[in-house]
CSV table of C-alpha atoms and ligand atoms in Angstrom, one decimal:
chain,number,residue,atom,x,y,z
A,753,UNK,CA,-7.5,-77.6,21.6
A,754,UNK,CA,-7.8,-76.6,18.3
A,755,UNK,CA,-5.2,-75.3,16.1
A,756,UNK,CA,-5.3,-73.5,12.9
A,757,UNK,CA,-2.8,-73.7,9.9
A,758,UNK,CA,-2.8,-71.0,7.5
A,759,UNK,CA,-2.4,-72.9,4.5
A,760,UNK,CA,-2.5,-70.5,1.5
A,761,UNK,CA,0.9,-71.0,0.3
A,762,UNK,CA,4.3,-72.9,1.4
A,763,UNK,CA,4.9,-75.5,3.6
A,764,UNK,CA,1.8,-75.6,5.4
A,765,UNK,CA,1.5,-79.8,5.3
A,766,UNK,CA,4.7,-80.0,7.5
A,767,UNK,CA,3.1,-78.2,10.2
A,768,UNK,CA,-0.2,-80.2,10.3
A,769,UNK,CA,1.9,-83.4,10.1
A,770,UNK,CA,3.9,-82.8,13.2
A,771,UNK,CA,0.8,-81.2,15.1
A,772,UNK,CA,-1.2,-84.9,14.4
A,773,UNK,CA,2.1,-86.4,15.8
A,774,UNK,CA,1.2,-84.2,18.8
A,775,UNK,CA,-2.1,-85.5,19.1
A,776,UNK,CA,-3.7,-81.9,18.2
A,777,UNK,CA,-7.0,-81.3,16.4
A,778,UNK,CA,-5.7,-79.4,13.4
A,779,UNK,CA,-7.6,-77.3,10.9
A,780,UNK,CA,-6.6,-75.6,7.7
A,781,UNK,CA,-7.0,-72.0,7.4
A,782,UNK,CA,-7.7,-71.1,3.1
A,783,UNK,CA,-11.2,-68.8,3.4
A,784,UNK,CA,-12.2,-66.2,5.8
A,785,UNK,CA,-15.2,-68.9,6.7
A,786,UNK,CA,-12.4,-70.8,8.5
A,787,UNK,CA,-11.8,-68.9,11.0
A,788,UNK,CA,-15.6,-68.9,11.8
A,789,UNK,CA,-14.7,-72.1,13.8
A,790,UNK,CA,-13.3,-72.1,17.2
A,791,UNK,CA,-9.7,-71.4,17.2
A,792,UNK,CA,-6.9,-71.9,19.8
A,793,UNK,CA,-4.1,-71.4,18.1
A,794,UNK,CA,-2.5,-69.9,14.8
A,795,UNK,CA,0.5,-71.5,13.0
A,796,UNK,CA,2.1,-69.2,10.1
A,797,UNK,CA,4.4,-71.7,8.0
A,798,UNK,CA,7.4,-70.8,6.0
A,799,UNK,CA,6.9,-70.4,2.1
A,800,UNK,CA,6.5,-66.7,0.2
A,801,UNK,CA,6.2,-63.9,2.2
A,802,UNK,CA,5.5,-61.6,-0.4
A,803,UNK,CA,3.1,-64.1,-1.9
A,804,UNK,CA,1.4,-65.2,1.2
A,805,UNK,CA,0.9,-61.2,2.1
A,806,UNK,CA,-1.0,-61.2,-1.5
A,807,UNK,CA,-3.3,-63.6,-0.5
A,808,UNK,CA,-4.0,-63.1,2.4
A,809,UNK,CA,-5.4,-59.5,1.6
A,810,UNK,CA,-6.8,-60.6,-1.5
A,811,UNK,CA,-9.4,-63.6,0.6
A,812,UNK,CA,-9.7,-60.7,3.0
A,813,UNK,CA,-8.2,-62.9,5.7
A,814,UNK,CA,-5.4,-59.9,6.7
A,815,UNK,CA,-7.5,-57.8,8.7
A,816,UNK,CA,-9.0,-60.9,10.9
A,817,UNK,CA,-5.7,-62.8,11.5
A,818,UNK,CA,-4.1,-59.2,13.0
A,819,UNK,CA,-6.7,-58.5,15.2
A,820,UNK,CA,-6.8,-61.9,16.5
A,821,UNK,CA,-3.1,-61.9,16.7
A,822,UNK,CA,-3.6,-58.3,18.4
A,823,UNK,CA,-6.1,-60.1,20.4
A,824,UNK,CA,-3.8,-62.4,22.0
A,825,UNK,CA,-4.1,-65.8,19.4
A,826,UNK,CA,-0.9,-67.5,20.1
A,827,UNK,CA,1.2,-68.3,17.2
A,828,UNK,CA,4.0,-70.1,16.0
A,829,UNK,CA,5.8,-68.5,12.9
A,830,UNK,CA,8.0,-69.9,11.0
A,831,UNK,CA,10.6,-68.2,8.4
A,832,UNK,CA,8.4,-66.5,5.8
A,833,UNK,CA,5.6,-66.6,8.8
A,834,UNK,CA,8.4,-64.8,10.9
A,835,UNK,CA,8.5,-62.2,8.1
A,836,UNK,CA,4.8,-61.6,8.2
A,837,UNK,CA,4.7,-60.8,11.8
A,838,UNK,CA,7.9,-58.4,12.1
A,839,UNK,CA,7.3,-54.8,12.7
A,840,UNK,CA,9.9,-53.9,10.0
A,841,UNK,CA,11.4,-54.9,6.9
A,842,UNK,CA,14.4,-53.8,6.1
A,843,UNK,CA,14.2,-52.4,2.5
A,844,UNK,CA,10.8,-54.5,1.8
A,845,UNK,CA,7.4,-53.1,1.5
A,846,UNK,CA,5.5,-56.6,1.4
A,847,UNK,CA,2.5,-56.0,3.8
A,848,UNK,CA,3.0,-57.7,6.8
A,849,UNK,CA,1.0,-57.8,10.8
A,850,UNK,CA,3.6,-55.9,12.4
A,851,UNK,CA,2.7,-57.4,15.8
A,852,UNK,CA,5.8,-58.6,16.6
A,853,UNK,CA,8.4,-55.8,17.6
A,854,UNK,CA,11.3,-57.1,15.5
A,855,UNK,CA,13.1,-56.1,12.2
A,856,UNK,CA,13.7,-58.4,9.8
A,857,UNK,CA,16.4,-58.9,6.7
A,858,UNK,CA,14.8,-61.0,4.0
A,859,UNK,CA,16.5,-63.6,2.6
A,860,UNK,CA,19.6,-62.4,4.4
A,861,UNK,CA,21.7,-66.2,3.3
A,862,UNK,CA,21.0,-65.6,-0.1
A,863,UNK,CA,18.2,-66.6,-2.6
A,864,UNK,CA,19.3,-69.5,-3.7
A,865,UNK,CA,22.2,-70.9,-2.4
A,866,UNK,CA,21.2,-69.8,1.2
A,867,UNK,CA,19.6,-73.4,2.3
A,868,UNK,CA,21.9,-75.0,5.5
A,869,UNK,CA,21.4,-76.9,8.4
A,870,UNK,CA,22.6,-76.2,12.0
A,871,UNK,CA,23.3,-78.1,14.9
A,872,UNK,CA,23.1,-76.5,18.3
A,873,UNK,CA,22.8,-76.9,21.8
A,874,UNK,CA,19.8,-75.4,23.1
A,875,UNK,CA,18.5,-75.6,26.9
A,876,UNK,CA,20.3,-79.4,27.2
A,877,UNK,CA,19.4,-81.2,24.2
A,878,UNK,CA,20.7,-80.6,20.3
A,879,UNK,CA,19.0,-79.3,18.0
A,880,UNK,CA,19.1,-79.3,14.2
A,881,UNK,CA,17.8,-75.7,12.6
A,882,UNK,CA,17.2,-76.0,9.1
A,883,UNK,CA,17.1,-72.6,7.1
A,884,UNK,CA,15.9,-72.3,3.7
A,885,UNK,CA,16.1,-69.0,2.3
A,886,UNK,CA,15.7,-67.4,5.3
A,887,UNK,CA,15.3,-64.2,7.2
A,888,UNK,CA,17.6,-62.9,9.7
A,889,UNK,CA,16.3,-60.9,12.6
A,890,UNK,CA,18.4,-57.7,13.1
A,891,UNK,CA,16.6,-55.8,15.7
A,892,UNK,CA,14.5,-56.5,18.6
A,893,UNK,CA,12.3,-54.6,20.7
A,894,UNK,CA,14.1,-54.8,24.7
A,895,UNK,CA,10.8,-57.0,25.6
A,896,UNK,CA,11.2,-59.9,22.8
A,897,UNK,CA,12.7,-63.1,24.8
A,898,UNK,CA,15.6,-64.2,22.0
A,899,UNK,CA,15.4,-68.0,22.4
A,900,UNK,CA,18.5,-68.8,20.0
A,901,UNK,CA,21.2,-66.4,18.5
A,902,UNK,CA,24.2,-67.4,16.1
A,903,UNK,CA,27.2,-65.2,15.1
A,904,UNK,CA,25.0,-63.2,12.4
A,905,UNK,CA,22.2,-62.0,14.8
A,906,UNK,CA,19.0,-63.3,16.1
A,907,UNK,CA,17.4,-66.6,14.9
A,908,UNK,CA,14.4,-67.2,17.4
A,909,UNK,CA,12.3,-65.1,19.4
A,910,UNK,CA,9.2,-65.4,21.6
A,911,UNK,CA,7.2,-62.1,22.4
A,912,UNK,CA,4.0,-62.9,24.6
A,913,UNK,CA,1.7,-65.4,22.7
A,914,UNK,CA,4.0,-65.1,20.0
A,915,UNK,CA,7.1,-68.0,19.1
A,916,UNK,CA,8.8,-66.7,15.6
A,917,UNK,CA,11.8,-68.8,13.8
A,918,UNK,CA,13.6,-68.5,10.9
A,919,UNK,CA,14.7,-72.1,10.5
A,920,UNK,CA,12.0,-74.8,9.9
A,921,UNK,CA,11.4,-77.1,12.5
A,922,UNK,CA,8.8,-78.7,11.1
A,923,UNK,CA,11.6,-80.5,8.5
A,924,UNK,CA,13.5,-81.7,11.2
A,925,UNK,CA,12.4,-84.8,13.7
A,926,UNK,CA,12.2,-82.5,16.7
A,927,UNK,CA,9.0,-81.3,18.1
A,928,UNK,CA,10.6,-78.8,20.5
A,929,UNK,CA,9.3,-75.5,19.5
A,930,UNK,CA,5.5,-77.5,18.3
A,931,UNK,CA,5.5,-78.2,22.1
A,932,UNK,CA,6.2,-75.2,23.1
A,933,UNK,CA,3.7,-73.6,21.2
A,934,UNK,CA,1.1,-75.9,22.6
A,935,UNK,CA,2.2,-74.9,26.4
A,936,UNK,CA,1.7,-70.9,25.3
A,937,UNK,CA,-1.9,-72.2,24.5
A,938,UNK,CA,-2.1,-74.3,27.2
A,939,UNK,CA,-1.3,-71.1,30.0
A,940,UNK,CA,-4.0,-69.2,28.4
B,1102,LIG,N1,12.7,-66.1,1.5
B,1102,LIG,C1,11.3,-66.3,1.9
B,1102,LIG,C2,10.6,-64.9,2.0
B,1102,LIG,O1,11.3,-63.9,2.0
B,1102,LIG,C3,11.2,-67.0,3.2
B,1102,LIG,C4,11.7,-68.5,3.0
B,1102,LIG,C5,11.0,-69.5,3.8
B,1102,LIG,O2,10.0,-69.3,4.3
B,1102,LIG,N2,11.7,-70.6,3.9
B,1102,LIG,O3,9.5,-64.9,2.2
């Protein structure tokens, strides 16, 4: 199994950390020529959305990440990642996949002083959610599966092939949501 990390911009070296943990071949994603490569699995980290957006059209790896997504790729999406794949924006015209029927609020904690951690109790075990800047999903399509949703609205979502979060687990010690993404590729 090989999975690819889109590491243009943010916190990219998280992700591949905790996927070696998992004993997963792990690539980097940076030029279109990466994806030439087989790949099992796409993991969109948490950083700049607006930034990462940038980038990605201006390597011309937009186009071919969205069809693959389209295509069925699984990914796991994390915070700015989550941003990338939401249908809408609210107020936001960053350009984004819009595979995932969700609409997002960017930084809806704040800019700067909207960094927190969480404890909660999800499917029998605690878990610590760690949001940095982070989106809040407002809206979801009646298909999305919410995994996890606190007072404000939605946090975590799956949709198909697709796991998106707003909180980072790749900061915290629990490799939860990694292993879960491994079983989507696993099914396929
Ligand atoms: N605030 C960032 C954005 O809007 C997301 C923050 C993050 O990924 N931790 O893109």
């Amino acid at each position: 199994m090989r999975v690819g990390v889109l590491a243009v911009q943010g916190a990219f070296i998280e992700h591949i950390r905790v996927l070696k943990r998992l004993g997963v071949d792990v690539f980097e994603i940076r030029q279109l020529k990466d994806l030439d490569q087989g790949i099992d699995g796409l993991v969109l980290p948490g950083g700049e959305s607006t930034t990462q957006s940038r980038l990605l059209l201006d390597l011309g790896l937009f186009l071919p990440l969205k069809k693959r997504i389209q295509d069925g790729l699984p990914v796991l999406a994390t915070c700015a990642g989550t941003i990338l794949l939401s249908e809408k924006i609210d107020d936001d015209p960053t350009r984004h996949f819009q595979t995932l029927p969700v609409t997002v609020k960017r930084n809806y904690y704040g800019r700067q002083t909207g960094s927190f951690k969480k404890k909660i109790s999800f499917e029998n075990q605690t878990l610590d959610l760690i949001f940095i800047r982070a989106p809040l999903i407002t809206a979801t399509h009646p298909e999305v599966k919410v995994l996890i949703r606190l007072n404000e609205g939605v946090v975590a979502v799956e949709y198909h092939h697709q796991i998106a979060l707003n909180f980072h687990p790749e900061l915290s010690h629990q490799t939860y949501f990694h292993e879960r993404f491994l079983k989507l590729i696993q099914a396929r």
